[in-house]
Amino acid sequence: MGRWLFRAFPGAFDGSPSGRVPAGTERPSGATGIFPAGGPGPRRLHGTLPEREPVNVKPNDSVSRAAWRKLVDRLAREVGFDLVAVTDAAEFVADRAIALRRIDEGMMDGLPWFTKSRVRRGTSPEELLPGARSIICLGLNYYPDSEDSETPGAGRVARYARGRDYHRLMKRRMRRLVIALSEHPLLQDADTNIGARWFVDDGPMLDRAAAGRAGLGWFGKNGNVLNPSFGSWLLLGQIITDLDLTPDAPLSKNCGQCTRCMPACPTDAIVAPYVVDNRRCISYLTIEHKGTIPRELREGMGNWVFGCDICQEVCPVNRKAKAADDSNFGRRDLSALDLIELLEMTEADFRRRFAGTPIMRAKWTGMQRNACVALGNVGDTSAVPALARAVSVSGGLPPLVRQHAAWALGRIGGPEARAALDSARETEQDESALCEIRQALAR
């Protein structure tokens, strides 16, 4: 869940293990996979809904429903998921209302793909899969097997992004689960095929809403889904199906009087319990936001260059979280990035270094911008030469990067930084970059 994260309301944002923003490429498309009922077999996967009404598999007694449910649990774990829970396919009426209200309040500004029509569609399982009866909610633990010790002066990356792109990983596993179900003798004996459609956080489903209703976890005041065993270090996925499965009940748990996550947020993004202003969230600023980062938020970003885990790190529930037993996560070479190297790498170097990871979502220019902000906050004068090259027009970097390099130089200060700013002012033609240079010189 990112978790992308913007945690703007319980369950009403697309998927968020803390510190992450959804990293899909084409947001409006929504679907991640379809398995049409009534088709010739499990290998026919399409990108649009089947035209014919899915043929429902309807176990008629509690024993057969229980057998189906037990099978789903077993197969989900066999394909690599840590948690599985089921809810019905009723509309998410309350979550829809909250999501639409947050859009009206402007808290989702900067996410042009997060529209009211998308919310309405994503809260209507029947619209996503005609004949839907159940939603299988899945959780994948990504918590590293060792304590996260911050490296002074290095760029920090949210834990979920320190490995393979989870979108592909989750979709492959959900596809394997659907195929395993479709080929099982229980389904073959029913003489029909399964109708299913699966999603991760680049689709329209409100994944935390589904996870909460299914009892996968409860909502924390930072907007994350918290599980008793894994805390909030979970990636979420959903399979909408026409199978009639026994649903789970929501957990009767909450955070009580604990509010540790709220004052811990350095940009004050958690404006009320369960309400996060997306526009102030470090995850949004470092990943989804493509323009100039507001000056008043830069210092609070610290040395985070991709996502943020702070509201998870302070959460008491996460102290007892189980470590992930999955080699796809926890790459140590991605936990602490050399900021000067990040600023000065070419686009080709960037692609080679981060290919196949969620970090690609921020793009080369975005990560250079983030490196500038982090270098300014670290305040090490050894970064001045690299920032001086970055702020100069002759360095060939985009105006967006030059703007933030100017801010970093002004924050570090000293005669060398000032000389670099004076020199850059003489040749800068971009008004936004020039404004940043003047502001930095005025510090």
CSV table of C-alpha atoms in Angstrom, one decimal, residues 22-184:
chain,number,residue,atom,x,y,z
A,22,PRO,CA,1.5,3.9,-6.8
A,23,ALA,CA,4.0,3.3,-9.6
A,24,GLY,CA,1.9,2.3,-12.6
A,25,THR,CA,2.6,3.7,-16.0
A,26,GLU,CA,-0.8,4.3,-17.4
A,27,ARG,CA,-3.1,5.1,-14.5
A,28,PRO,CA,-6.4,5.5,-16.3
A,29,SER,CA,-6.3,2.0,-17.8
A,30,GLY,CA,-6.9,0.3,-14.4
A,31,ALA,CA,-7.0,-3.4,-15.2
A,32,THR,CA,-4.1,-5.6,-14.4
A,33,GLY,CA,-5.5,-8.9,-15.6
A,34,ILE,CA,-8.7,-10.7,-16.7
A,35,PHE,CA,-9.6,-14.3,-16.6
A,36,PRO,CA,-12.9,-14.6,-18.5
A,37,ALA,CA,-15.5,-17.1,-17.3
A,38,GLY,CA,-16.8,-19.4,-20.0
A,39,GLY,CA,-13.5,-19.1,-22.0
A,40,PRO,CA,-11.6,-22.1,-23.4
A,41,GLY,CA,-9.2,-22.3,-20.6
A,42,PRO,CA,-6.9,-20.5,-18.1
A,43,ARG,CA,-4.4,-19.2,-20.6
A,44,ARG,CA,-6.8,-16.8,-22.3
A,45,LEU,CA,-6.0,-13.5,-20.6
A,46,HIS,CA,-7.3,-10.3,-22.0
A,47,GLY,CA,-7.0,-6.6,-21.4
A,48,THR,CA,-10.7,-5.8,-21.5
A,49,LEU,CA,-13.8,-7.2,-19.7
A,50,PRO,CA,-15.4,-10.2,-21.3
A,51,GLU,CA,-18.5,-9.4,-23.3
A,52,ARG,CA,-20.5,-12.3,-22.0
A,53,GLU,CA,-21.8,-12.5,-18.5
A,54,PRO,CA,-19.5,-14.6,-16.3
A,55,VAL,CA,-20.7,-18.0,-15.3
A,56,ASN,CA,-20.9,-18.0,-11.5
A,57,VAL,CA,-19.7,-20.9,-9.4
A,58,LYS,CA,-22.1,-21.1,-6.5
A,59,PRO,CA,-21.4,-23.7,-3.9
A,60,ASN,CA,-24.8,-24.4,-2.3
A,61,ASP,CA,-23.8,-25.5,1.1
A,62,SER,CA,-21.5,-24.4,3.9
A,63,VAL,CA,-19.2,-27.4,3.5
A,64,SER,CA,-18.5,-26.7,-0.2
A,65,ARG,CA,-18.0,-22.9,0.5
A,66,ALA,CA,-15.6,-23.8,3.3
A,67,ALA,CA,-13.7,-26.1,0.9
A,68,TRP,CA,-13.4,-23.4,-1.6
A,69,ARG,CA,-12.2,-21.0,1.0
A,70,LYS,CA,-9.6,-23.4,2.3
A,71,LEU,CA,-8.4,-24.0,-1.2
A,72,VAL,CA,-8.0,-20.2,-1.9
A,73,ASP,CA,-6.0,-19.8,1.3
A,74,ARG,CA,-3.6,-22.7,0.5
A,75,LEU,CA,-3.0,-21.7,-3.1
A,76,ALA,CA,-2.5,-18.1,-2.2
A,77,ARG,CA,0.3,-19.0,0.1
A,78,GLU,CA,1.8,-21.5,-2.3
A,79,VAL,CA,2.2,-18.8,-5.0
A,80,GLY,CA,4.0,-16.5,-2.5
A,81,PHE,CA,1.5,-14.4,-0.6
A,82,ASP,CA,1.8,-13.9,3.2
A,83,LEU,CA,-1.8,-13.0,3.9
A,84,VAL,CA,-5.2,-13.8,2.3
A,85,ALA,CA,-8.6,-12.6,3.3
A,86,VAL,CA,-12.0,-12.4,1.6
A,87,THR,CA,-14.8,-9.9,1.4
A,88,ASP,CA,-17.9,-9.7,-0.6
A,89,ALA,CA,-18.4,-7.7,-3.8
A,90,ALA,CA,-20.7,-5.0,-2.4
A,91,GLU,CA,-20.0,-1.4,-3.3
A,92,PHE,CA,-17.6,0.6,-1.1
A,93,VAL,CA,-20.1,3.3,-0.3
A,94,ALA,CA,-18.5,5.0,2.7
A,95,ASP,CA,-15.0,4.9,1.1
A,96,ARG,CA,-16.3,6.4,-2.1
A,97,ALA,CA,-17.8,9.3,-0.2
A,98,ILE,CA,-14.5,9.9,1.7
A,99,ALA,CA,-12.5,9.8,-1.5
A,100,LEU,CA,-14.7,12.2,-3.4
A,101,ARG,CA,-14.6,14.6,-0.5
A,102,ARG,CA,-10.8,14.5,-0.4
A,103,ILE,CA,-10.8,15.4,-4.0
A,104,ASP,CA,-13.1,18.3,-3.4
A,105,GLU,CA,-10.9,19.5,-0.6
A,106,GLY,CA,-7.9,19.6,-2.9
A,107,MET,CA,-5.9,17.0,-0.9
A,108,MET,CA,-5.4,14.9,-4.0
A,109,ASP,CA,-4.2,17.8,-6.2
A,110,GLY,CA,-1.2,16.8,-8.3
A,111,LEU,CA,-2.6,13.4,-9.2
A,112,PRO,CA,-4.5,14.1,-12.4
A,113,TRP,CA,-5.3,10.4,-12.8
A,114,PHE,CA,-7.1,10.2,-9.5
A,115,THR,CA,-10.4,11.4,-10.8
A,116,LYS,CA,-14.0,11.2,-9.5
A,117,SER,CA,-14.9,8.8,-12.3
A,118,ARG,CA,-12.0,6.6,-11.3
A,119,VAL,CA,-13.1,6.6,-7.7
A,120,ARG,CA,-16.7,5.7,-8.6
A,121,ARG,CA,-15.5,2.9,-10.8
A,122,GLY,CA,-13.0,1.6,-8.3
A,123,THR,CA,-15.6,1.4,-5.6
A,124,SER,CA,-18.0,-0.7,-7.7
A,125,PRO,CA,-16.7,-4.2,-8.0
A,126,GLU,CA,-19.7,-5.2,-10.2
A,127,GLU,CA,-18.6,-2.6,-12.8
A,128,LEU,CA,-15.1,-4.0,-12.8
A,129,LEU,CA,-16.3,-7.5,-13.2
A,130,PRO,CA,-19.9,-8.2,-14.0
A,131,GLY,CA,-21.2,-11.0,-11.9
A,132,ALA,CA,-18.6,-10.3,-9.1
A,133,ARG,CA,-19.4,-12.1,-5.9
A,134,SER,CA,-16.2,-12.0,-3.9
A,135,ILE,CA,-12.9,-10.1,-3.5
A,136,ILE,CA,-9.8,-12.1,-2.6
A,137,CYS,CA,-7.5,-9.6,-0.7
A,138,LEU,CA,-3.8,-10.5,-0.6
A,139,GLY,CA,-0.8,-9.2,1.3
A,140,LEU,CA,2.9,-9.5,0.6
A,141,ASN,CA,5.4,-8.7,3.3
A,142,TYR,CA,8.4,-6.6,2.2
A,143,TYR,CA,9.9,-5.8,5.6
A,144,PRO,CA,13.7,-6.2,5.5
A,145,ASP,CA,15.4,-8.8,7.6
A,146,SER,CA,17.7,-6.3,9.4
A,147,GLU,CA,17.3,-3.0,11.2
A,148,ASP,CA,17.5,0.0,8.9
A,149,SER,CA,20.5,2.0,10.1
A,150,GLU,CA,20.6,5.4,8.4
A,151,THR,CA,23.9,6.2,6.6
A,152,PRO,CA,24.9,9.8,7.4
A,153,GLY,CA,24.8,11.9,4.2
A,154,ALA,CA,23.3,9.3,2.0
A,155,GLY,CA,20.0,9.4,0.2
A,156,ARG,CA,17.2,7.4,1.8
A,157,VAL,CA,14.8,5.1,-0.2
A,158,ALA,CA,11.5,3.8,1.2
A,159,ARG,CA,11.8,0.1,2.0
A,160,TYR,CA,9.3,-1.1,-0.5
A,161,ALA,CA,11.4,0.3,-3.4
A,162,ARG,CA,14.6,-1.5,-2.5
A,163,GLY,CA,14.1,-4.4,-4.8
A,164,ARG,CA,12.1,-5.5,-7.9
A,165,ASP,CA,9.1,-3.6,-9.1
A,166,TYR,CA,6.3,-5.1,-7.0
A,167,HIS,CA,3.6,-4.4,-9.7
A,168,ARG,CA,5.0,-7.1,-12.0
A,169,LEU,CA,5.7,-9.4,-9.1
A,170,MET,CA,2.3,-9.2,-7.6
A,171,LYS,CA,0.5,-9.5,-10.9
A,172,ARG,CA,2.4,-12.6,-11.8
A,173,ARG,CA,1.6,-14.2,-8.5
A,174,MET,CA,-2.1,-13.3,-8.7
A,175,ARG,CA,-2.2,-14.7,-12.3
A,176,ARG,CA,-0.7,-17.9,-11.0
A,177,LEU,CA,-3.3,-18.1,-8.2
A,178,VAL,CA,-6.2,-17.7,-10.7
A,179,ILE,CA,-4.7,-20.3,-13.0
A,180,ALA,CA,-4.2,-22.7,-10.1
A,181,LEU,CA,-7.8,-22.2,-9.0
A,182,SER,CA,-9.1,-22.7,-12.5
A,183,GLU,CA,-7.2,-25.9,-13.0
A,184,HIS,CA,-8.2,-27.4,-9.6
